[in-house]
CSV table of N, CA and C in Angstrom, one decimal:
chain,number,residue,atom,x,y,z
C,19,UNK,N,11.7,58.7,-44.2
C,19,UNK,CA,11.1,59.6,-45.1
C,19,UNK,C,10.5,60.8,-44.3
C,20,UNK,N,10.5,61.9,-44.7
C,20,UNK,CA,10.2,63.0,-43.9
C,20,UNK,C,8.3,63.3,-44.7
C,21,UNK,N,8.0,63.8,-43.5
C,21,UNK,CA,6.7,63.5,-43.5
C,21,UNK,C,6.0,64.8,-44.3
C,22,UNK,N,6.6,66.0,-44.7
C,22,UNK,CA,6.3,66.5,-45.6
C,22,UNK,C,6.0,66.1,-47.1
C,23,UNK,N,6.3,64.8,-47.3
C,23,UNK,CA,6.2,64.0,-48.5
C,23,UNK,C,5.2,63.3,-48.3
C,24,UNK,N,4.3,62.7,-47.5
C,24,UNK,CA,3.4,62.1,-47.7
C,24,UNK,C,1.9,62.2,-48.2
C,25,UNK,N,1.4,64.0,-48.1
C,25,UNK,CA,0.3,64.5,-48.8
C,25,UNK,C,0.8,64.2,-50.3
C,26,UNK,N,1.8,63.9,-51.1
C,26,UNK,CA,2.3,64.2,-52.5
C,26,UNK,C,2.2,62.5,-52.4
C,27,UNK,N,2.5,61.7,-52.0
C,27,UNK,CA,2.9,60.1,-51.9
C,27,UNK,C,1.4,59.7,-52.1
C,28,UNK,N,0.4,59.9,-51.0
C,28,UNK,CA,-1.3,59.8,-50.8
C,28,UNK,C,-1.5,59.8,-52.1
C,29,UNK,N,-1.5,61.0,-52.4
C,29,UNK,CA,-2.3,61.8,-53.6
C,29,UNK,C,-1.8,61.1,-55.1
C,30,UNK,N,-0.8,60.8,-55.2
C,30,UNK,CA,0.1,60.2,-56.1
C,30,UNK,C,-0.6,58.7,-56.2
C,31,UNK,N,-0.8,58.0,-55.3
C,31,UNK,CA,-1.1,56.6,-55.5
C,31,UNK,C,-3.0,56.6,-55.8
C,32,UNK,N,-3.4,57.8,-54.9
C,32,UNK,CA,-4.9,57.7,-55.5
C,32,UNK,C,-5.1,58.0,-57.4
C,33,UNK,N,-4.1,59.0,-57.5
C,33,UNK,CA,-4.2,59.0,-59.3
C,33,UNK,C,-4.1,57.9,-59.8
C,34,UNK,N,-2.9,57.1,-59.4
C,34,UNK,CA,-2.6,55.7,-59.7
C,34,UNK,C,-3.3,54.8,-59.7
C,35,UNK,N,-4.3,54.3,-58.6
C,35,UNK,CA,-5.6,53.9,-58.9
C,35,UNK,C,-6.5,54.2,-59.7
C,36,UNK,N,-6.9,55.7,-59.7
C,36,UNK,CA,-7.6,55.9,-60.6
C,36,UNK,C,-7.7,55.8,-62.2
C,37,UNK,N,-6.3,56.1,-62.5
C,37,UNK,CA,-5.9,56.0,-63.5
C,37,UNK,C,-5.8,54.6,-64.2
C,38,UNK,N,-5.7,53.7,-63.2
C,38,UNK,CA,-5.2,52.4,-63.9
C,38,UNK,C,-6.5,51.4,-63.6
C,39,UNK,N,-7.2,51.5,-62.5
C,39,UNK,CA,-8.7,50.7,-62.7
C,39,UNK,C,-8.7,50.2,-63.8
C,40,UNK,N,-9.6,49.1,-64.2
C,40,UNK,CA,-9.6,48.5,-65.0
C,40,UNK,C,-10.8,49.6,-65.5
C,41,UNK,N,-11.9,50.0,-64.9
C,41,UNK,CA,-13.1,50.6,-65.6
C,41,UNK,C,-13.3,52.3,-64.8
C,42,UNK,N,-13.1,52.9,-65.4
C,42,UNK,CA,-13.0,54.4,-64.2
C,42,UNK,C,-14.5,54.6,-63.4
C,43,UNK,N,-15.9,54.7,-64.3
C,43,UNK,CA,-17.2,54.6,-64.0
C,43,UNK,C,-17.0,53.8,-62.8
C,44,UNK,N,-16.2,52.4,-62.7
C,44,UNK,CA,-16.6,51.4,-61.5
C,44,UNK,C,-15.9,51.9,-60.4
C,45,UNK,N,-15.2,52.9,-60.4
C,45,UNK,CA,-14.4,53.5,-59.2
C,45,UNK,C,-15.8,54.2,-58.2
C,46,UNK,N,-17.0,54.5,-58.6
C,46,UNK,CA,-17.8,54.9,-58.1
C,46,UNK,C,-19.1,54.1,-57.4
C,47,UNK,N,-18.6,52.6,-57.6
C,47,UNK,CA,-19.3,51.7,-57.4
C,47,UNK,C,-18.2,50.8,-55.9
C,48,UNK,N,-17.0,51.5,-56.0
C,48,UNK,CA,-16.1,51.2,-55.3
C,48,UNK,C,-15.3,49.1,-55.6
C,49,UNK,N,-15.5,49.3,-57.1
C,49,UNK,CA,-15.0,48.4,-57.7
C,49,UNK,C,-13.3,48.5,-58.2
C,50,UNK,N,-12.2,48.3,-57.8
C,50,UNK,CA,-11.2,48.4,-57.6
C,50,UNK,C,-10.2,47.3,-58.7
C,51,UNK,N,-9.9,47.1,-59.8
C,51,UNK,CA,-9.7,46.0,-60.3
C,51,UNK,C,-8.6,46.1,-61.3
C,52,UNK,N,-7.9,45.5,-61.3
C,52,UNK,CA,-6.4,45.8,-62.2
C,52,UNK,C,-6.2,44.7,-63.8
C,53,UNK,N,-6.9,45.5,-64.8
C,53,UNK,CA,-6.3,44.0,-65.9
C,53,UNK,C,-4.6,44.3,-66.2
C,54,UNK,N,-4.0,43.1,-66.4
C,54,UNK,CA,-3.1,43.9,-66.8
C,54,UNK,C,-2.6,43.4,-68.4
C,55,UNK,N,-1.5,44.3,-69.2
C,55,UNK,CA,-1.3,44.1,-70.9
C,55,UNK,C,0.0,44.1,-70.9
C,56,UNK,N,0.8,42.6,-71.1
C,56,UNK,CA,2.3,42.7,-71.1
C,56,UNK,C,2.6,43.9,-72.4
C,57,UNK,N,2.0,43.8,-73.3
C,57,UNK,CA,3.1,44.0,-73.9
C,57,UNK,C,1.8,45.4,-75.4
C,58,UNK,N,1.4,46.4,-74.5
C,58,UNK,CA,0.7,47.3,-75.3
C,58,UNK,C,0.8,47.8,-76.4
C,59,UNK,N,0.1,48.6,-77.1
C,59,UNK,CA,0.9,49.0,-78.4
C,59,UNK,C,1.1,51.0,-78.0
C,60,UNK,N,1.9,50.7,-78.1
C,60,UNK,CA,3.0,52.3,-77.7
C,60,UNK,C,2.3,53.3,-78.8
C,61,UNK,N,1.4,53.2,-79.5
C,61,UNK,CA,1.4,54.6,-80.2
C,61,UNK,C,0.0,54.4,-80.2
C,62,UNK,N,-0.8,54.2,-79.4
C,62,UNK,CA,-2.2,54.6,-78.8
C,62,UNK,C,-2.2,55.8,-77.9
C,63,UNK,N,-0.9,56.0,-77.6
C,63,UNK,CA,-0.2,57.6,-76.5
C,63,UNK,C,-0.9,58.5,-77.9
C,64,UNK,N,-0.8,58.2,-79.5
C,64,UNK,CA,-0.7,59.4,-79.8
C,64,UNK,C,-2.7,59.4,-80.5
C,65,UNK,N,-3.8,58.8,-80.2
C,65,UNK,CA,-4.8,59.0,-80.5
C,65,UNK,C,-5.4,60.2,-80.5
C,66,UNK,N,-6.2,60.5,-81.3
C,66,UNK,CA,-6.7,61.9,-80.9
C,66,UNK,C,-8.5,61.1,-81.6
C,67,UNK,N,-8.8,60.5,-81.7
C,67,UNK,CA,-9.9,60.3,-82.4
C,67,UNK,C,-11.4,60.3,-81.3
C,68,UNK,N,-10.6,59.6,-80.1
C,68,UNK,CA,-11.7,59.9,-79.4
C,68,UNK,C,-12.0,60.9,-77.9
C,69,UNK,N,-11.3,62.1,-79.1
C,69,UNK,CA,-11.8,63.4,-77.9
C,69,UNK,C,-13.3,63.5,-78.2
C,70,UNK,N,-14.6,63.7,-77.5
C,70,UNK,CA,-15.5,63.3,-77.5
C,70,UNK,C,-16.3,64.9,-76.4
C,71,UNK,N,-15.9,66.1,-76.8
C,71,UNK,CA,-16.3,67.4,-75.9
C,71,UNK,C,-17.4,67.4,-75.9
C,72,UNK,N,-18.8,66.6,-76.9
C,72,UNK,CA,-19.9,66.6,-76.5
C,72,UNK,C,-20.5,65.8,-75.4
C,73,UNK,N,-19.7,64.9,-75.0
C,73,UNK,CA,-19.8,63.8,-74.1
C,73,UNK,C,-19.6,64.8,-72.5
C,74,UNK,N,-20.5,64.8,-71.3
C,74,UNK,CA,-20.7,64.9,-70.5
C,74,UNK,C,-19.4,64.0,-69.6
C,75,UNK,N,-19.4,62.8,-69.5
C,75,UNK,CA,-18.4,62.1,-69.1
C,75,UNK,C,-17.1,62.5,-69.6
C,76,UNK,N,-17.1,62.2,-70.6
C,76,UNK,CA,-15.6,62.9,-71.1
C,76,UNK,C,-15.1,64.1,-70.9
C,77,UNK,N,-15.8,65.3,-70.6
C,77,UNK,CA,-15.5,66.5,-69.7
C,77,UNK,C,-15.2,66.3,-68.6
C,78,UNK,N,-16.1,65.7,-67.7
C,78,UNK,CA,-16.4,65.0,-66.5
C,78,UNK,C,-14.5,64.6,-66.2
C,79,UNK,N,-14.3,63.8,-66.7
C,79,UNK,CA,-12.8,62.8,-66.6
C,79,UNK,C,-12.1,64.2,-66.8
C,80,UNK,N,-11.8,64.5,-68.2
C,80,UNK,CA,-11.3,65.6,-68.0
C,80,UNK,C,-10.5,66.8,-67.2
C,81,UNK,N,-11.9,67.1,-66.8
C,81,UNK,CA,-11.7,68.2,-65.5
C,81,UNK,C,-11.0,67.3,-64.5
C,82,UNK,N,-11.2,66.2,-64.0
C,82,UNK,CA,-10.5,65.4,-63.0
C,82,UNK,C,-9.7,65.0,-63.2
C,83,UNK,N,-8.7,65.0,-64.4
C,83,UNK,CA,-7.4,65.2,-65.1
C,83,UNK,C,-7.0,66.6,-64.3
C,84,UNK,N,-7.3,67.5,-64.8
C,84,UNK,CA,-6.7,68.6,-64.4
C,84,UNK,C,-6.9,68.9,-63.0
C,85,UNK,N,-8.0,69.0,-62.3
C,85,UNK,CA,-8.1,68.9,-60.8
C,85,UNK,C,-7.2,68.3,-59.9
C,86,UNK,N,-7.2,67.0,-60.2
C,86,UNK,CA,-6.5,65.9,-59.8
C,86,UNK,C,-4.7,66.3,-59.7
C,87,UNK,N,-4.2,66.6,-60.9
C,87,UNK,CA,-2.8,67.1,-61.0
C,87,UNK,C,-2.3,68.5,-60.8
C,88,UNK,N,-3.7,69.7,-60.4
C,88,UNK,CA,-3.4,70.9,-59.7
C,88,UNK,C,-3.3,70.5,-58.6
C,89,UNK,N,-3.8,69.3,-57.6
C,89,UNK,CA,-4.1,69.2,-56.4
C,89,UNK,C,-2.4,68.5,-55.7
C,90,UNK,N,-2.1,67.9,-56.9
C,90,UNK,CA,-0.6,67.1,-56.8
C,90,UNK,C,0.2,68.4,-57.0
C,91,UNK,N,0.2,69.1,-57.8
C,91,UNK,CA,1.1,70.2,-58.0
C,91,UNK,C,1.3,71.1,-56.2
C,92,UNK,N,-0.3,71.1,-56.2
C,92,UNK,CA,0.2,72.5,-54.6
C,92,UNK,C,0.5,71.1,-53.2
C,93,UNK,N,0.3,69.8,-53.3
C,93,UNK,CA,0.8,69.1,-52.4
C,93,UNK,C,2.3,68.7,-52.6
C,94,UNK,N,3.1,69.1,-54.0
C,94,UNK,CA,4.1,68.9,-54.5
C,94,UNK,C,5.6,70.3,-54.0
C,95,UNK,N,4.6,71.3,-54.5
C,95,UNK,CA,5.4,72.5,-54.5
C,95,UNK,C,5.2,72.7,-52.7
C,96,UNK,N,4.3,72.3,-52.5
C,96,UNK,CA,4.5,72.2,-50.3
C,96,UNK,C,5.7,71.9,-49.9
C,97,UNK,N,5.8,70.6,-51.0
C,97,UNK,CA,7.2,69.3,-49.8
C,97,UNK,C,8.4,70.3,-50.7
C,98,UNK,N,8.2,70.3,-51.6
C,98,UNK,CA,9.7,70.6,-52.3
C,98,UNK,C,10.1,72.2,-52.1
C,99,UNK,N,9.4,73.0,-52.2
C,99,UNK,CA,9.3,74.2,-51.6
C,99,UNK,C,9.9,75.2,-52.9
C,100,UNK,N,9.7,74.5,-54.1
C,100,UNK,CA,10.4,75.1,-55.7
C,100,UNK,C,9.1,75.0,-56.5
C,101,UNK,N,8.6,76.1,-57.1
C,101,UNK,CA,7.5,75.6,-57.7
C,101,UNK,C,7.9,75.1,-59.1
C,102,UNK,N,9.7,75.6,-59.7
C,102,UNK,CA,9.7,75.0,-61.1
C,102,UNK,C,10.0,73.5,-61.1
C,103,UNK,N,10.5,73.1,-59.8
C,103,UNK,CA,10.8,71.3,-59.6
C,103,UNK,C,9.3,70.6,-59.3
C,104,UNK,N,8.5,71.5,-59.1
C,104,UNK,CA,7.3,71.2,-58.5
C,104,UNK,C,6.1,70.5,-59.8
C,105,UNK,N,7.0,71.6,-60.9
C,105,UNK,CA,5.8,71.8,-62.1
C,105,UNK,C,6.7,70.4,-63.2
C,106,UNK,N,8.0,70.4,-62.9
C,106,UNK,CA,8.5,69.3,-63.6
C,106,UNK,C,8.2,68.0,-63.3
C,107,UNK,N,8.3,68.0,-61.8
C,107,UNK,CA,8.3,66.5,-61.1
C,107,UNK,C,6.8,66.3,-61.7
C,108,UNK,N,5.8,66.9,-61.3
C,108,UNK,CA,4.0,66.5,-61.6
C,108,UNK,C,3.8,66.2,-63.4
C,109,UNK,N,4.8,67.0,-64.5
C,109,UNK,CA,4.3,66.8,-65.5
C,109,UNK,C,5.0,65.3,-65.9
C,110,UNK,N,6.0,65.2,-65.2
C,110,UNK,CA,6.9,63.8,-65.4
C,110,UNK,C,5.9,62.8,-65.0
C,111,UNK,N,5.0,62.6,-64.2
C,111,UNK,CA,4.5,61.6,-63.3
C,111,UNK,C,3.2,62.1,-64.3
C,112,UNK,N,2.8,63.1,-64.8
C,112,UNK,CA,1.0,62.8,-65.8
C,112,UNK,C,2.2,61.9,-67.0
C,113,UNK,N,3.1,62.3,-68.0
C,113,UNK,CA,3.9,61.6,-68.5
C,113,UNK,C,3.4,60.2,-68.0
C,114,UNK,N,3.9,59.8,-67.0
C,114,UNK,CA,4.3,58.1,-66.3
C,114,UNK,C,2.9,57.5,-66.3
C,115,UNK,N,1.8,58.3,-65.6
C,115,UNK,CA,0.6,58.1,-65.7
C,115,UNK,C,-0.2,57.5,-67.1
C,116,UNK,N,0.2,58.2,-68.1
C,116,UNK,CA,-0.9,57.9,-69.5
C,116,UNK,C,0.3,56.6,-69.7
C,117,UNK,N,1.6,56.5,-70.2
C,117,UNK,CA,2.4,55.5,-70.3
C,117,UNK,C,2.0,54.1,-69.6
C,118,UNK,N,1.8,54.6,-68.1
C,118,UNK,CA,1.5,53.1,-67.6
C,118,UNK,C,0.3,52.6,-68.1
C,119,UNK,N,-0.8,53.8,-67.6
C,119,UNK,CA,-2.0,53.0,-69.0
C,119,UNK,C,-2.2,52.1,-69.5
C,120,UNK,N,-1.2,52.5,-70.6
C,120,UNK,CA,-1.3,51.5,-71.4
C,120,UNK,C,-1.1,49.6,-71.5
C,121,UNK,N,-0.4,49.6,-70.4
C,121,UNK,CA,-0.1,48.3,-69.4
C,121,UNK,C,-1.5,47.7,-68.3
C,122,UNK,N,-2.4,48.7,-68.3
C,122,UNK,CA,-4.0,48.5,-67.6
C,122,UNK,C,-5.0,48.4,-68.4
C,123,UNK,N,-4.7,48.0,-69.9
C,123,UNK,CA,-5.7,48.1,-70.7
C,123,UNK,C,-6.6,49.1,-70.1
C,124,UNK,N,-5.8,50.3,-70.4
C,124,UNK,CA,-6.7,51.8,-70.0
C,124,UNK,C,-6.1,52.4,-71.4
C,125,UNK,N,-6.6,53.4,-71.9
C,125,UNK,CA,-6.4,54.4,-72.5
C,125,UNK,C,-5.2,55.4,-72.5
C,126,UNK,N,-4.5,54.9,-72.2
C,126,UNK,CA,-3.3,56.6,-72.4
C,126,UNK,C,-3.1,57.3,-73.4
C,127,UNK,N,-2.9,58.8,-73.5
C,127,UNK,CA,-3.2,59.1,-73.9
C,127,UNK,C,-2.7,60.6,-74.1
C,128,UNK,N,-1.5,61.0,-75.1
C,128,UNK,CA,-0.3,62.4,-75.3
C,128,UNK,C,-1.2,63.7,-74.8
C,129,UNK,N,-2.4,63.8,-75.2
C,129,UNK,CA,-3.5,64.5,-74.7
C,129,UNK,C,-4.0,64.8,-73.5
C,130,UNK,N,-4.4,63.5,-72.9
C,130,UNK,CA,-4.3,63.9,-71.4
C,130,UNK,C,-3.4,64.4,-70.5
C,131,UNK,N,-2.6,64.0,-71.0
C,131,UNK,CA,-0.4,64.7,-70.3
C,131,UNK,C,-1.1,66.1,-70.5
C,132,UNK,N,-1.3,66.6,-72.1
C,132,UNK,CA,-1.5,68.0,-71.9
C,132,UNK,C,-2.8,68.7,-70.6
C,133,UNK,N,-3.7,68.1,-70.9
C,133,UNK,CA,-4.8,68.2,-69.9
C,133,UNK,C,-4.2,68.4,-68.2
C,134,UNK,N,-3.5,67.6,-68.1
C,134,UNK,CA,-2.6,67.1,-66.3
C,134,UNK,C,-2.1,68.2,-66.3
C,135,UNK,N,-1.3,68.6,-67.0
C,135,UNK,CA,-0.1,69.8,-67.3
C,135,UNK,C,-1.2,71.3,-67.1
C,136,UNK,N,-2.2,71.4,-67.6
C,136,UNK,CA,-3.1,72.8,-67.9
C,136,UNK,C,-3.3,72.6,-66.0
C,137,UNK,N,-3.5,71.7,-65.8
C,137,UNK,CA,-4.3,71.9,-64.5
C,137,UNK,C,-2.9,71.8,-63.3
C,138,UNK,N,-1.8,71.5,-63.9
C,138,UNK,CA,-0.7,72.0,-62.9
C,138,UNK,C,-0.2,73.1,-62.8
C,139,UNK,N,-0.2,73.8,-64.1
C,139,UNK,CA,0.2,75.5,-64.2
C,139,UNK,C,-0.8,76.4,-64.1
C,140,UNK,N,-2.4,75.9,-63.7
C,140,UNK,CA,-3.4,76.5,-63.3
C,140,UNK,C,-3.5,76.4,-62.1
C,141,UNK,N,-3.0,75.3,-61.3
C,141,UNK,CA,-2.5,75.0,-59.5
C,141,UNK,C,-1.1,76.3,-59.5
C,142,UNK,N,-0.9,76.6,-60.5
C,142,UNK,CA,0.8,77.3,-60.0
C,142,UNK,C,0.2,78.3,-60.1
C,143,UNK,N,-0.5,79.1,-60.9
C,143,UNK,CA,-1.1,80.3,-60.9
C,143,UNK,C,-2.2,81.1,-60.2
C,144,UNK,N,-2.7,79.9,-59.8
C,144,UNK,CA,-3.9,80.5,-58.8
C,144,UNK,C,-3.1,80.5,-57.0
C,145,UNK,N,-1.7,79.5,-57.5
C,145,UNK,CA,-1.0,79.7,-55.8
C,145,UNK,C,0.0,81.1,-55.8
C,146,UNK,N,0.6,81.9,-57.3
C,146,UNK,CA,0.7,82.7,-57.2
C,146,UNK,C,-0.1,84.1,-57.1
C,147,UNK,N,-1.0,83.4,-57.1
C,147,UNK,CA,-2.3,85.1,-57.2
C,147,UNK,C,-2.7,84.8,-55.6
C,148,UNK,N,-2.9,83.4,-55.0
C,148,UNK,CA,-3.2,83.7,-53.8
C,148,UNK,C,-1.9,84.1,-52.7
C,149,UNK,N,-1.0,84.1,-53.3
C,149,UNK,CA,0.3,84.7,-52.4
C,149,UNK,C,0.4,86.0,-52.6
C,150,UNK,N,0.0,86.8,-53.7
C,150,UNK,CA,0.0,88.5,-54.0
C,150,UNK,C,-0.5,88.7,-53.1
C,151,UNK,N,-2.1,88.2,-52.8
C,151,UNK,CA,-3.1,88.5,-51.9
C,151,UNK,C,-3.1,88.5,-50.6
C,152,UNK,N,-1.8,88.1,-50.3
C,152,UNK,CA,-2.0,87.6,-48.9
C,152,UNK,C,-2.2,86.7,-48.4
C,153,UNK,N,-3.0,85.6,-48.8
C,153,UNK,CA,-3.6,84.5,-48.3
C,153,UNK,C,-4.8,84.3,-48.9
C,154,UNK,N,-5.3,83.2,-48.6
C,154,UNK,CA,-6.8,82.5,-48.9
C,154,UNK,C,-7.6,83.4,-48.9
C,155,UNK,N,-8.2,83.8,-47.6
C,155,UNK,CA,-9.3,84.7,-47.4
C,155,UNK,C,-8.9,85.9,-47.9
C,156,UNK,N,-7.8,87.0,-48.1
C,156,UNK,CA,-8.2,88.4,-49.3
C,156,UNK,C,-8.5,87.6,-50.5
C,157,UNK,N,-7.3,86.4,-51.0
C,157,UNK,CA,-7.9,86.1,-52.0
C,157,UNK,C,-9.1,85.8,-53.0
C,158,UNK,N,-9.7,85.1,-52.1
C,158,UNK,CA,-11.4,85.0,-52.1
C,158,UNK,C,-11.7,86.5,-52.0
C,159,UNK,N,-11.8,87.2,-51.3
C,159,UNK,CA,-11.9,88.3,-51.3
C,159,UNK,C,-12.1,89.1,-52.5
C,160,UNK,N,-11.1,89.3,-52.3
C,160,UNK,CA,-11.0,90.1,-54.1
C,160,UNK,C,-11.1,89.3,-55.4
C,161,UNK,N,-11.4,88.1,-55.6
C,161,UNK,CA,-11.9,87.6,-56.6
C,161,UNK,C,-13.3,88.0,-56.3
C,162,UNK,N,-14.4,88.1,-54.9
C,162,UNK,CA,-15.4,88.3,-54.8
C,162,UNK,C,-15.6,89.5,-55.7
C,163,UNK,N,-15.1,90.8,-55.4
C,163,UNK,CA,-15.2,91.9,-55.0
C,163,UNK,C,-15.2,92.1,-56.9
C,164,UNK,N,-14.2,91.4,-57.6
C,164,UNK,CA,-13.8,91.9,-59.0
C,164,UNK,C,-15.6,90.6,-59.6
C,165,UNK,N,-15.7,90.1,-59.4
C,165,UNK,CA,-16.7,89.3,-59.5
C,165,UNK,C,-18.0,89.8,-60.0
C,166,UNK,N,-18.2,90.5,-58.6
C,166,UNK,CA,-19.5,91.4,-58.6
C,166,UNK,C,-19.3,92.4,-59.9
C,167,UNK,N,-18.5,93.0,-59.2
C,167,UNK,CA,-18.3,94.3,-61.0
C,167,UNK,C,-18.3,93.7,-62.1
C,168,UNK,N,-17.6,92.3,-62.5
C,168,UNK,CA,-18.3,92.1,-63.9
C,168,UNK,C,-19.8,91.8,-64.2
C,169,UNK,N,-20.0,91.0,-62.7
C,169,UNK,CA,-21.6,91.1,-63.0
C,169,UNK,C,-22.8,92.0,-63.0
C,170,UNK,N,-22.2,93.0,-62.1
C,170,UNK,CA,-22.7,94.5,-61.9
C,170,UNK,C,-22.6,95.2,-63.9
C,171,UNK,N,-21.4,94.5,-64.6
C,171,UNK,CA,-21.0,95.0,-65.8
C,171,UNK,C,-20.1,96.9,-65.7
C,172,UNK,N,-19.5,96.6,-64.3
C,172,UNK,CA,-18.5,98.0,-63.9
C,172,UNK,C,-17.4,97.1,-64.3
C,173,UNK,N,-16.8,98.2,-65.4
C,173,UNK,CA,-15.1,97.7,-65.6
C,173,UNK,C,-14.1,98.6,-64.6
C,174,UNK,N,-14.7,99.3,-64.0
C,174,UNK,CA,-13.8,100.1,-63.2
C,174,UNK,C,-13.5,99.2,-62.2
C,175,UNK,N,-11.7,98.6,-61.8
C,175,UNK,CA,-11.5,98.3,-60.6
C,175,UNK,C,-11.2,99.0,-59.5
């Protein structure tokens, strides 16, 4: 296995933990625990009842939905060096993710796929804006720089 694959392999199995725990909260307790459901019911993928945006936690998860699979996306598009195989392989694997779920008496869930997906074409686009830039630091840079002016309230760039 060539060793450009391994940051994407790492990062891949920590989702997989996370994702499949039996209790996500206990992941912070460093409680590690797998139930498992032969045989789930397949259309709990399509719930929408308990999106819960007032919920602090449920944002919380969320954002680590999308974090989590921007972070797979730029360790993905590294090894593979294609950012469209990069954006397919990661949305196939949030796919695989909420599906297996459902086999961890966890929640999967068509919605979260979308969530994984926002935060892998938001990893694609912030690695295209930091490649206009030059790199990391103008990057930073000039997000500083345009920053200040909106808070200054100058629309002039």
């Amino acid at each position: 296995m060539k060793a450009k694959y391994i940051p994407v392999l790492l990062w891949a199995l920590c989702i997989l933990v996370a994702t499949n725990n039996y209790n996500f909260t206990a992941l912070f307790a460093h409680d590690v625990n797998f139930n498992i459901r032969l045989f789930p019911n397949l259309s709990d993928l399509f719930i929408t009842s308990d999106i819960h945006l007032d919920s602090r936690l449920y944002v919380f998860q969320k954002t680590g939905h999308a974090l989590s699979f921007g972070v797979l996306f730029l360790f993905m598009n590294q090894a593979v060096k294609d950012h469209r195989v990069a954006i397919v392989l990661c949305s196939l694997f949030a796919l695989f993710t909420e599906f297996l779920q459902l086999f961890f008496e966890r929640s999967g869930r068509l919605v979260d796929v979308v969530i994984d997906i926002a935060g892998v074409y938001a990893a694609y686009r912030l690695s295209v804006y930091v490649r206009q830039q030059g790199g990391v630091i103008p990057a930073c840079s000039d997000a500083a720089r345009r920053l200040s002016h909106v808070l200054k309230g100058d629309q002039t760039h």
